PDB file of C-alpha atoms in Angstrom:
ATOM      1  CA  MET A   1      90.029  93.212  69.812  1.00  0.00           C
ATOM      2  CA  GLU A   2      91.193  94.119  73.317  1.00  0.00           C
ATOM      3  CA  PRO A   3      94.878  93.309  73.931  1.00  0.00           C
ATOM      4  CA  MET A   4      95.547  90.694  76.558  1.00  0.00           C
ATOM      5  CA  ARG A   5      97.168  92.057  79.707  1.00  0.00           C
ATOM      6  CA  ILE A   6      99.651  89.569  81.147  1.00  0.00           C
ATOM      7  CA  LEU A   7     100.852  90.191  84.688  1.00  0.00           C
ATOM      8  CA  VAL A   8     104.147  88.861  86.030  1.00  0.00           C
ATOM      9  CA  THR A   9     105.922  89.498  89.335  1.00  0.00           C
ATOM     10  CA  LEU A  10     109.560  88.530  89.692  1.00  0.00           C
ATOM     11  CA  ASP A  11     113.107  89.570  90.458  1.00  0.00           C
ATOM     12  CA  GLU A  12     116.114  89.839  88.149  1.00  0.00           C
ATOM     13  CA  ALA A  13     117.034  86.154  88.510  1.00  0.00           C
ATOM     14  CA  TYR A  14     113.756  85.133  86.858  1.00  0.00           C
ATOM     15  CA  LEU A  15     114.070  87.363  83.808  1.00  0.00           C
ATOM     16  CA  PRO A  16     115.403  84.536  81.551  1.00  0.00           C
ATOM     17  CA  PRO A  17     112.381  82.275  82.305  1.00  0.00           C
ATOM     18  CA  LEU A  18     110.146  85.289  81.702  1.00  0.00           C
ATOM     19  CA  GLN A  19     111.775  85.738  78.295  1.00  0.00           C
ATOM     20  CA  VAL A  20     111.027  82.115  77.404  1.00  0.00           C
ATOM     21  CA  LEU A  21     107.430  82.630  78.529  1.00  0.00           C
ATOM     22  CA  LEU A  22     107.232  85.706  76.285  1.00  0.00           C
ATOM     23  CA  THR A  23     108.474  83.672  73.330  1.00  0.00           C
ATOM     24  CA  SER A  24     105.825  81.024  73.937  1.00  0.00           C
ATOM     25  CA  LEU A  25     103.150  83.742  74.107  1.00  0.00           C
ATOM     26  CA  HIS A  26     104.343  85.186  70.813  1.00  0.00           C
ATOM     27  CA  VAL A  27     104.503  81.855  68.966  1.00  0.00           C
ATOM     28  CA  ASN A  28     101.035  80.808  70.045  1.00  0.00           C
ATOM     29  CA  HIS A  29      99.243  84.146  69.560  1.00  0.00           C
ATOM     30  CA  PRO A  30     100.075  85.215  65.993  1.00  0.00           C
ATOM     31  CA  GLY A  31      98.848  88.732  65.337  1.00  0.00           C
ATOM     32  CA  GLU A  32      97.664  89.246  68.932  1.00  0.00           C
ATOM     33  CA  SER A  33      98.648  92.416  70.773  1.00  0.00           C
ATOM     34  CA  MET A  34      99.682  91.994  74.400  1.00  0.00           C
ATOM     35  CA  GLU A  35     100.556  94.264  77.276  1.00  0.00           C
ATOM     36  CA  ILE A  36     103.077  92.763  79.700  1.00  0.00           C
ATOM     37  CA  CYS A  37     102.791  94.269  83.185  1.00  0.00           C
ATOM     38  CA  LEU A  38     105.856  93.553  85.325  1.00  0.00           C
ATOM     39  CA  LEU A  39     105.691  94.279  89.049  1.00  0.00           C
ATOM     40  CA  HIS A  40     109.162  94.371  90.607  1.00  0.00           C
ATOM     41  CA  ASP A  41     111.150  96.039  93.357  1.00  0.00           C
ATOM     42  CA  GLY A  42     114.302  97.230  91.648  1.00  0.00           C
ATOM     43  CA  ILE A  43     115.346  95.300  88.541  1.00  0.00           C
ATOM     44  CA  PRO A  44     118.189  97.286  86.901  1.00  0.00           C
ATOM     45  CA  ALA A  45     117.522  99.236  83.719  1.00  0.00           C
ATOM     46  CA  GLU A  46     119.940  97.246  81.533  1.00  0.00           C
ATOM     47  CA  PRO A  47     118.315  93.793  81.820  1.00  0.00           C
ATOM     48  CA  LEU A  48     114.877  95.394  81.723  1.00  0.00           C
ATOM     49  CA  GLY A  49     115.919  97.003  78.461  1.00  0.00           C
ATOM     50  CA  ALA A  50     116.687  93.585  76.944  1.00  0.00           C
ATOM     51  CA  VAL A  51     113.196  92.379  77.866  1.00  0.00           C
ATOM     52  CA  GLU A  52     111.656  95.548  76.483  1.00  0.00           C
ATOM     53  CA  ARG A  53     113.471  95.110  73.150  1.00  0.00           C
ATOM     54  CA  GLN A  54     112.331  91.487  72.985  1.00  0.00           C
ATOM     55  CA  CYS A  55     108.744  92.597  73.617  1.00  0.00           C
ATOM     56  CA  ALA A  56     109.041  95.227  70.879  1.00  0.00           C
ATOM     57  CA  GLN A  57     110.291  92.558  68.452  1.00  0.00           C
ATOM     58  CA  TYR A  58     107.160  90.534  69.236  1.00  0.00           C
ATOM     59  CA  GLY A  59     104.812  93.514  68.986  1.00  0.00           C
ATOM     60  CA  PHE A  60     104.138  93.482  72.740  1.00  0.00           C
ATOM     61  CA  SER A  61     104.246  96.480  75.046  1.00  0.00           C
ATOM     62  CA  LEU A  62     106.091  96.224  78.357  1.00  0.00           C
ATOM     63  CA  ARG A  63     104.822  98.142  81.386  1.00  0.00           C
ATOM     64  CA  PRO A  64     107.342  97.762  84.233  1.00  0.00           C
ATOM     65  CA  VAL A  65     106.018  98.995  87.571  1.00  0.00           C
ATOM     66  CA  GLU A  66     108.521  99.394  90.402  1.00  0.00           C
ATOM     67  CA  VAL A  67     106.657  98.826  93.645  1.00  0.00           C
ATOM     68  CA  ASP A  68     106.954 101.430  96.379  1.00  0.00           C
ATOM     69  CA  GLY A  69     108.180  99.652  99.526  1.00  0.00           C
ATOM     70  CA  ALA A  70     106.215 102.119 101.672  1.00  0.00           C
ATOM     71  CA  VAL A  71     103.084 100.142 100.808  1.00  0.00           C
ATOM     72  CA  PHE A  72     104.483  97.313 102.936  1.00  0.00           C
ATOM     73  CA  ALA A  73     105.410  99.326 106.011  1.00  0.00           C
ATOM     74  CA  ASN A  74     102.889  97.338 108.081  1.00  0.00           C
ATOM     75  CA  ALA A  75     103.421  93.990 106.342  1.00  0.00           C
ATOM     76  CA  PRO A  76     105.261  91.046 107.892  1.00  0.00           C
ATOM     77  CA  VAL A  77     108.312  90.898 105.599  1.00  0.00           C
ATOM     78  CA  THR A  78     111.013  88.339 106.332  1.00  0.00           C
ATOM     79  CA  ARG A  79     113.299  86.037 104.410  1.00  0.00           C
ATOM     80  CA  GLN A  80     110.474  83.488 104.373  1.00  0.00           C
ATOM     81  CA  TYR A  81     107.888  86.125 103.484  1.00  0.00           C
ATOM     82  CA  PRO A  82     109.567  88.561 101.081  1.00  0.00           C
ATOM     83  CA  GLN A  83     107.769  91.685 100.002  1.00  0.00           C
ATOM     84  CA  ALA A  84     107.301  90.319  96.495  1.00  0.00           C
ATOM     85  CA  MET A  85     105.092  87.458  97.711  1.00  0.00           C
ATOM     86  CA  TYR A  86     102.246  89.944  98.167  1.00  0.00           C
ATOM     87  CA  TYR A  87     102.435  91.429  94.681  1.00  0.00           C
ATOM     88  CA  ARG A  88     100.013  89.190  92.830  1.00  0.00           C
ATOM     89  CA  LEU A  89      97.328  89.466  95.513  1.00  0.00           C
ATOM     90  CA  LEU A  90      97.740  93.233  95.737  1.00  0.00           C
ATOM     91  CA  ALA A  91      98.000  93.767  91.984  1.00  0.00           C
ATOM     92  CA  PRO A  92      94.685  95.681  91.872  1.00  0.00           C
ATOM     93  CA  HIS A  93      96.260  98.295  94.146  1.00  0.00           C
ATOM     94  CA  LEU A  94      99.753  98.242  92.601  1.00  0.00           C
ATOM     95  CA  LEU A  95      98.824  98.499  88.919  1.00  0.00           C
ATOM     96  CA  PRO A  96      97.655 101.830  87.488  1.00  0.00           C
ATOM     97  CA  GLU A  97      93.981 102.623  87.973  1.00  0.00           C
ATOM     98  CA  GLY A  98      91.810 102.195  84.921  1.00  0.00           C
ATOM     99  CA  LEU A  99      92.959  98.657  84.127  1.00  0.00           C
ATOM    100  CA  ASP A 100      89.991  96.329  84.429  1.00  0.00           C
ATOM    101  CA  ARG A 101      91.514  92.826  84.316  1.00  0.00           C
ATOM    102  CA  ALA A 102      94.838  91.009  84.157  1.00  0.00           C
ATOM    103  CA  LEU A 103      95.970  87.444  83.636  1.00  0.00           C
ATOM    104  CA  TYR A 104      98.744  86.553  86.065  1.00  0.00           C
ATOM    105  CA  LEU A 105     101.250  83.879  84.979  1.00  0.00           C
ATOM    106  CA  ASP A 106     104.096  82.457  87.038  1.00  0.00           C
ATOM    107  CA  PRO A 107     107.428  82.788  85.202  1.00  0.00           C
ATOM    108  CA  ASP A 108     107.871  78.998  85.327  1.00  0.00           C
ATOM    109  CA  THR A 109     104.978  78.516  82.914  1.00  0.00           C
ATOM    110  CA  LEU A 110     104.985  77.860  79.188  1.00  0.00           C
ATOM    111  CA  VAL A 111     102.071  78.780  76.925  1.00  0.00           C
ATOM    112  CA  ILE A 112     101.479  76.237  74.142  1.00  0.00           C
ATOM    113  CA  ASN A 113      97.978  77.164  72.927  1.00  0.00           C
ATOM    114  CA  SER A 114      95.893  80.322  72.867  1.00  0.00           C
ATOM    115  CA  LEU A 115      94.983  82.101  76.101  1.00  0.00           C
ATOM    116  CA  ARG A 116      92.236  84.101  74.379  1.00  0.00           C
ATOM    117  CA  PRO A 117      89.350  81.883  75.633  1.00  0.00           C
ATOM    118  CA  LEU A 118      90.550  82.374  79.200  1.00  0.00           C
ATOM    119  CA  TRP A 119      91.081  86.106  78.758  1.00  0.00           C
ATOM    120  CA  ASP A 120      87.526  86.482  77.410  1.00  0.00           C
ATOM    121  CA  LEU A 121      86.002  84.345  80.193  1.00  0.00           C
ATOM    122  CA  ASP A 122      83.076  85.849  82.090  1.00  0.00           C
ATOM    123  CA  LEU A 123      84.142  85.806  85.732  1.00  0.00           C
ATOM    124  CA  ALA A 124      80.466  85.905  86.724  1.00  0.00           C
ATOM    125  CA  GLY A 125      81.100  88.175  89.694  1.00  0.00           C
ATOM    126  CA  HIS A 126      84.164  86.336  90.997  1.00  0.00           C
ATOM    127  CA  LEU A 127      87.417  88.092  91.917  1.00  0.00           C
ATOM    128  CA  PHE A 128      89.619  85.425  90.350  1.00  0.00           C
ATOM    129  CA  ALA A 129      89.599  82.372  88.130  1.00  0.00           C
ATOM    130  CA  ALA A 130      92.122  79.655  89.013  1.00  0.00           C
ATOM    131  CA  ALA A 131      92.667  75.912  88.821  1.00  0.00           C
ATOM    132  CA  SER A 132      93.134  73.306  91.508  1.00  0.00           C
ATOM    133  CA  HIS A 133      95.803  70.742  90.699  1.00  0.00           C
ATOM    134  CA  THR A 134      94.303  67.278  90.607  1.00  0.00           C
ATOM    135  CA  GLY A 135      96.627  64.882  92.415  1.00  0.00           C
ATOM    136  CA  LYS A 136      96.747  61.114  92.813  1.00  0.00           C
ATOM    137  CA  THR A 137      94.494  61.338  95.877  1.00  0.00           C
ATOM    138  CA  GLU A 138      92.437  64.026  97.569  1.00  0.00           C
ATOM    139  CA  LEU A 139      94.556  63.795 100.734  1.00  0.00           C
ATOM    140  CA  VAL A 140      96.492  67.013 100.093  1.00  0.00           C
ATOM    141  CA  HIS A 141      93.283  68.922  99.402  1.00  0.00           C
ATOM    142  CA  ASN A 142      91.741  67.625 102.624  1.00  0.00           C
ATOM    143  CA  LEU A 143      94.823  68.599 104.638  1.00  0.00           C
ATOM    144  CA  ASN A 144      94.792  72.081 103.150  1.00  0.00           C
ATOM    145  CA  GLN A 145      91.112  72.476 103.930  1.00  0.00           C
ATOM    146  CA  VAL A 146      91.750  71.637 107.568  1.00  0.00           C
ATOM    147  CA  ARG A 147      94.906  73.759 107.770  1.00  0.00           C
ATOM    148  CA  LEU A 148      93.291  76.842 106.207  1.00  0.00           C
ATOM    149  CA  LYS A 149      89.760  76.258 107.511  1.00  0.00           C
ATOM    150  CA  THR A 150      88.131  76.330 104.080  1.00  0.00           C
ATOM    151  CA  ASP A 151      85.685  73.944 102.427  1.00  0.00           C
ATOM    152  CA  ARG A 152      86.776  74.763  98.868  1.00  0.00           C
ATOM    153  CA  GLU A 153      89.377  72.952  96.762  1.00  0.00           C
ATOM    154  CA  TYR A 154      92.925  74.261  97.120  1.00  0.00           C
ATOM    155  CA  PHE A 155      93.665  76.559  94.185  1.00  0.00           C
ATOM    156  CA  ASN A 156      97.084  77.003  92.609  1.00  0.00           C
ATOM    157  CA  SER A 157      98.055  80.662  92.273  1.00  0.00           C
ATOM    158  CA  GLY A 158     100.391  80.203  89.274  1.00  0.00           C
ATOM    159  CA  VAL A 159      97.662  81.149  86.775  1.00  0.00           C
ATOM    160  CA  LEU A 160      95.129  83.738  87.949  1.00  0.00           C
ATOM    161  CA  LEU A 161      92.619  85.683  85.915  1.00  0.00           C
ATOM    162  CA  MET A 162      91.906  88.801  87.983  1.00  0.00           C
ATOM    163  CA  ASP A 163      89.065  91.300  88.079  1.00  0.00           C
ATOM    164  CA  LEU A 164      91.136  94.349  88.983  1.00  0.00           C
ATOM    165  CA  GLU A 165      88.176  96.677  89.426  1.00  0.00           C
ATOM    166  CA  ALA A 166      86.491  94.367  91.935  1.00  0.00           C
ATOM    167  CA  GLY A 167      89.850  93.736  93.595  1.00  0.00           C
ATOM    168  CA  ARG A 168      90.321  97.419  94.318  1.00  0.00           C
ATOM    169  CA  ARG A 169      87.021  97.380  96.181  1.00  0.00           C
ATOM    170  CA  GLU A 170      87.292  94.042  97.973  1.00  0.00           C
ATOM    171  CA  ILE A 171      90.945  93.191  98.548  1.00  0.00           C
ATOM    172  CA  GLN A 172      92.240  94.976 101.635  1.00  0.00           C
ATOM    173  CA  PRO A 173      96.031  95.070 102.069  1.00  0.00           C
ATOM    174  CA  GLY A 174      95.605  95.277 105.827  1.00  0.00           C
ATOM    175  CA  ALA A 175      93.585  92.061 105.927  1.00  0.00           C
ATOM    176  CA  ILE A 176      96.253  90.218 103.952  1.00  0.00           C
ATOM    177  CA  PHE A 177      99.084  91.511 106.146  1.00  0.00           C
ATOM    178  CA  ARG A 178      97.117  90.692 109.293  1.00  0.00           C
ATOM    179  CA  TYR A 179      96.447  87.132 108.135  1.00  0.00           C
ATOM    180  CA  ALA A 180     100.128  86.612 107.283  1.00  0.00           C
ATOM    181  CA  GLN A 181     101.098  87.871 110.753  1.00  0.00           C
ATOM    182  CA  GLU A 182      98.557  85.840 112.700  1.00  0.00           C
ATOM    183  CA  HIS A 183      99.066  82.568 110.782  1.00  0.00           C
ATOM    184  CA  ALA A 184     102.795  82.742 110.056  1.00  0.00           C
ATOM    185  CA  LYS A 185     103.503  79.305 111.551  1.00  0.00           C
ATOM    186  CA  GLU A 186     100.777  77.602 109.490  1.00  0.00           C
ATOM    187  CA  LEU A 187     101.662  78.958 106.041  1.00  0.00           C
ATOM    188  CA  VAL A 188     103.484  76.574 103.711  1.00  0.00           C
ATOM    189  CA  LEU A 189     103.207  78.437 100.400  1.00  0.00           C
ATOM    190  CA  PRO A 190     102.402  81.852 101.879  1.00  0.00           C
ATOM    191  CA  ASP A 191     100.821  83.806  99.028  1.00  0.00           C
ATOM    192  CA  GLN A 192      98.945  80.761  97.710  1.00  0.00           C
ATOM    193  CA  ASP A 193      97.772  79.855 101.208  1.00  0.00           C
ATOM    194  CA  ILE A 194      96.534  83.409 101.780  1.00  0.00           C
ATOM    195  CA  LEU A 195      94.705  83.386  98.452  1.00  0.00           C
ATOM    196  CA  ASN A 196      92.871  80.219  99.481  1.00  0.00           C
ATOM    197  CA  ALA A 197      92.238  81.195 103.093  1.00  0.00           C
ATOM    198  CA  LEU A 198      90.785  84.627 102.337  1.00  0.00           C
ATOM    199  CA  TYR A 199      89.371  84.384  98.827  1.00  0.00           C
ATOM    200  CA  ALA A 200      88.561  80.744  97.974  1.00  0.00           C
ATOM    201  CA  SER A 201      84.833  81.515  97.885  1.00  0.00           C
ATOM    202  CA  ARG A 202      85.525  84.287  95.341  1.00  0.00           C
ATOM    203  CA  ILE A 203      87.420  82.050  92.874  1.00  0.00           C
ATOM    204  CA  LEU A 204      85.878  80.606  89.718  1.00  0.00           C
ATOM    205  CA  ALA A 205      87.275  77.103  89.189  1.00  0.00           C
ATOM    206  CA  LEU A 206      89.184  76.368  85.966  1.00  0.00           C
ATOM    207  CA  ASP A 207      90.138  73.060  84.357  1.00  0.00           C
ATOM    208  CA  ASP A 208      93.781  72.418  85.247  1.00  0.00           C
ATOM    209  CA  TYR A 209      94.171  70.067  82.270  1.00  0.00           C
ATOM    210  CA  VAL A 210      93.843  73.131  80.053  1.00  0.00           C
ATOM    211  CA  TRP A 211      94.790  76.210  82.051  1.00  0.00           C
ATOM    212  CA  ASN A 212      97.342  75.113  84.665  1.00  0.00           C
ATOM    213  CA  TYR A 213      98.778  71.706  83.768  1.00  0.00           C
ATOM    214  CA  ASP A 214     101.292  70.459  86.339  1.00  0.00           C
ATOM    215  CA  ALA A 215     104.124  69.311  84.055  1.00  0.00           C
ATOM    216  CA  ARG A 216     105.341  66.773  86.655  1.00  0.00           C
ATOM    217  CA  ASN A 217     102.117  64.803  86.612  1.00  0.00           C
ATOM    218  CA  TYR A 218     101.617  63.554  83.036  1.00  0.00           C
ATOM    219  CA  ASN A 219     101.081  59.945  84.161  1.00  0.00           C
ATOM    220  CA  THR A 220      98.525  60.997  86.762  1.00  0.00           C
ATOM    221  CA  TYR A 221      96.551  63.077  84.265  1.00  0.00           C
ATOM    222  CA  LEU A 222      96.678  60.234  81.739  1.00  0.00           C
ATOM    223  CA  LEU A 223      95.415  57.716  84.290  1.00  0.00           C
ATOM    224  CA  ARG A 224      92.645  59.927  85.602  1.00  0.00           C
ATOM    225  CA  SER A 225      91.400  60.600  82.075  1.00  0.00           C
ATOM    226  CA  ALA A 226      91.343  56.873  81.191  1.00  0.00           C
ATOM    227  CA  GLY A 227      94.061  57.441  78.620  1.00  0.00           C
ATOM    228  CA  ILE A 228      92.319  60.260  76.764  1.00  0.00           C
ATOM    229  CA  ARG A 229      94.638  63.106  77.750  1.00  0.00           C
ATOM    230  CA  ASP A 230      97.811  61.764  76.163  1.00  0.00           C
ATOM    231  CA  LEU A 231     100.637  63.814  74.625  1.00  0.00           C
ATOM    232  CA  ASP A 232      98.630  64.484  71.456  1.00  0.00           C
ATOM    233  CA  TRP A 233      95.723  65.774  73.561  1.00  0.00           C
ATOM    234  CA  VAL A 234      98.004  68.008  75.624  1.00  0.00           C
ATOM    235  CA  MET A 235      99.659  69.544  72.558  1.00  0.00           C
ATOM    236  CA  ALA A 236      96.268  70.228  70.981  1.00  0.00           C
ATOM    237  CA  HIS A 237      94.302  71.436  74.023  1.00  0.00           C
ATOM    238  CA  THR A 238      96.469  72.468  76.981  1.00  0.00           C
ATOM    239  CA  ALA A 239      97.172  76.212  77.061  1.00  0.00           C
ATOM    240  CA  VAL A 240      99.518  76.517  80.056  1.00  0.00           C
ATOM    241  CA  LEU A 241     102.186  74.054  81.167  1.00  0.00           C
ATOM    242  CA  HIS A 242     103.282  74.835  84.708  1.00  0.00           C
ATOM    243  CA  PHE A 243     106.702  73.578  85.778  1.00  0.00           C
ATOM    244  CA  CYS A 244     105.848  73.342  89.475  1.00  0.00           C
ATOM    245  CA  GLY A 245     108.256  72.260  92.184  1.00  0.00           C
ATOM    246  CA  LYS A 246     111.965  72.753  92.783  1.00  0.00           C
ATOM    247  CA  ALA A 247     113.150  71.071  89.558  1.00  0.00           C
ATOM    248  CA  LYS A 248     113.064  73.567  86.672  1.00  0.00           C
ATOM    249  CA  PRO A 249     113.438  72.823  82.955  1.00  0.00           C
ATOM    250  CA  TRP A 250     116.027  75.533  82.358  1.00  0.00           C
ATOM    251  CA  ARG A 251     118.406  73.821  84.767  1.00  0.00           C
ATOM    252  CA  ARG A 252     120.580  70.821  84.010  1.00  0.00           C
ATOM    253  CA  GLY A 253     119.224  67.432  84.932  1.00  0.00           C
ATOM    254  CA  TYR A 254     115.533  68.156  84.470  1.00  0.00           C
ATOM    255  CA  LEU A 255     113.943  64.745  83.918  1.00  0.00           C
ATOM    256  CA  HIS A 256     110.230  65.332  83.420  1.00  0.00           C
ATOM    257  CA  ARG A 257     108.473  64.762  80.111  1.00  0.00           C
ATOM    258  CA  PHE A 258     108.021  68.337  78.869  1.00  0.00           C
ATOM    259  CA  GLY A 259     111.606  69.475  79.461  1.00  0.00           C
ATOM    260  CA  ILE A 260     112.544  69.083  75.782  1.00  0.00           C
ATOM    261  CA  LEU A 261     109.643  71.317  74.742  1.00  0.00           C
ATOM    262  CA  TYR A 262     110.805  73.992  77.154  1.00  0.00           C
ATOM    263  CA  LYS A 263     114.352  73.732  75.744  1.00  0.00           C
ATOM    264  CA  HIS A 264     112.903  74.354  72.269  1.00  0.00           C
ATOM    265  CA  TYR A 265     111.359  77.648  73.386  1.00  0.00           C
ATOM    266  CA  MET A 266     114.621  78.542  75.149  1.00  0.00           C
ATOM    267  CA  GLU A 267     116.466  78.135  71.858  1.00  0.00           C
ATOM    268  CA  LEU A 268     113.905  80.275  70.019  1.00  0.00           C
ATOM    269  CA  THR A 269     114.395  82.937  72.696  1.00  0.00           C
ATOM    270  CA  ARG A 270     118.168  82.782  72.344  1.00  0.00           C
ATOM    271  CA  ARG A 271     117.833  83.463  68.619  1.00  0.00           C
ATOM    272  CA  THR A 272     116.254  86.859  69.326  1.00  0.00           C
ATOM    273  CA  GLY A 273     119.636  88.130  70.513  1.00  0.00           C
ATOM    274  CA  PHE A 274     118.108  89.504  73.709  1.00  0.00           C
ATOM    275  CA  TYR A 275     118.169  86.383  75.907  1.00  0.00           C
ATOM    276  CA  LEU A 276     119.725  86.977  79.306  1.00  0.00           C
ATOM    277  CA  GLY A 277     120.227  83.297  80.150  1.00  0.00           C
TER     278      GLY A 277
END
């Protein structure tokens, strides 16, 4: 069975959440081999070593790839638009050739059921598979469609299944940099906005209940499902909990429903002896 290739892009400050994500991957994929690809721009060797030892304990391989800044010589890079924001979109060009697909996960996600069905999904010619977060109304989607001049739903970029081979052919770094330059004043979540503006028609839609569950919105999901998708349903069916927004479950004062579950995986990570938090 082909190992799953998990892609993450982050800086040193997000290594502890990454470690919790790794623990959740390990717990919910017994016996599965995984390759963790980490795109970064200068994480020191010592903390990377702790992550590598944790991966080894879980039977995972870690492939850290330090990104050459020369790739971004013509990119608009500012405090608002850091170099790293481009990494997930340009992953086909930044990862070694020969890799055919990758599953990108934001470091503020928690995996609570198997990702194998998503990994094995037939992309049917699409560049990506992603979910659109279902909100209380469609107002936000409509505003994003107007703002980005697209007629597709607005996809969240926190979970992205990627066809790397097709991406090398179709994703042009220059086009991404040019869009960021020309639309700088319109971008709210820059990399996510660019994904939707340039590639929405090339995205296969996923069910956010299962593959990119916004952990803030339990009551909304419950209401929209007429009470079917309760906590029992989530624990049995949801694969990825996404802790969207500024409030994060590893910080004090997190109030949303799934914070205690995240704390459990934090404690399991701490017990490895490699936790950097």
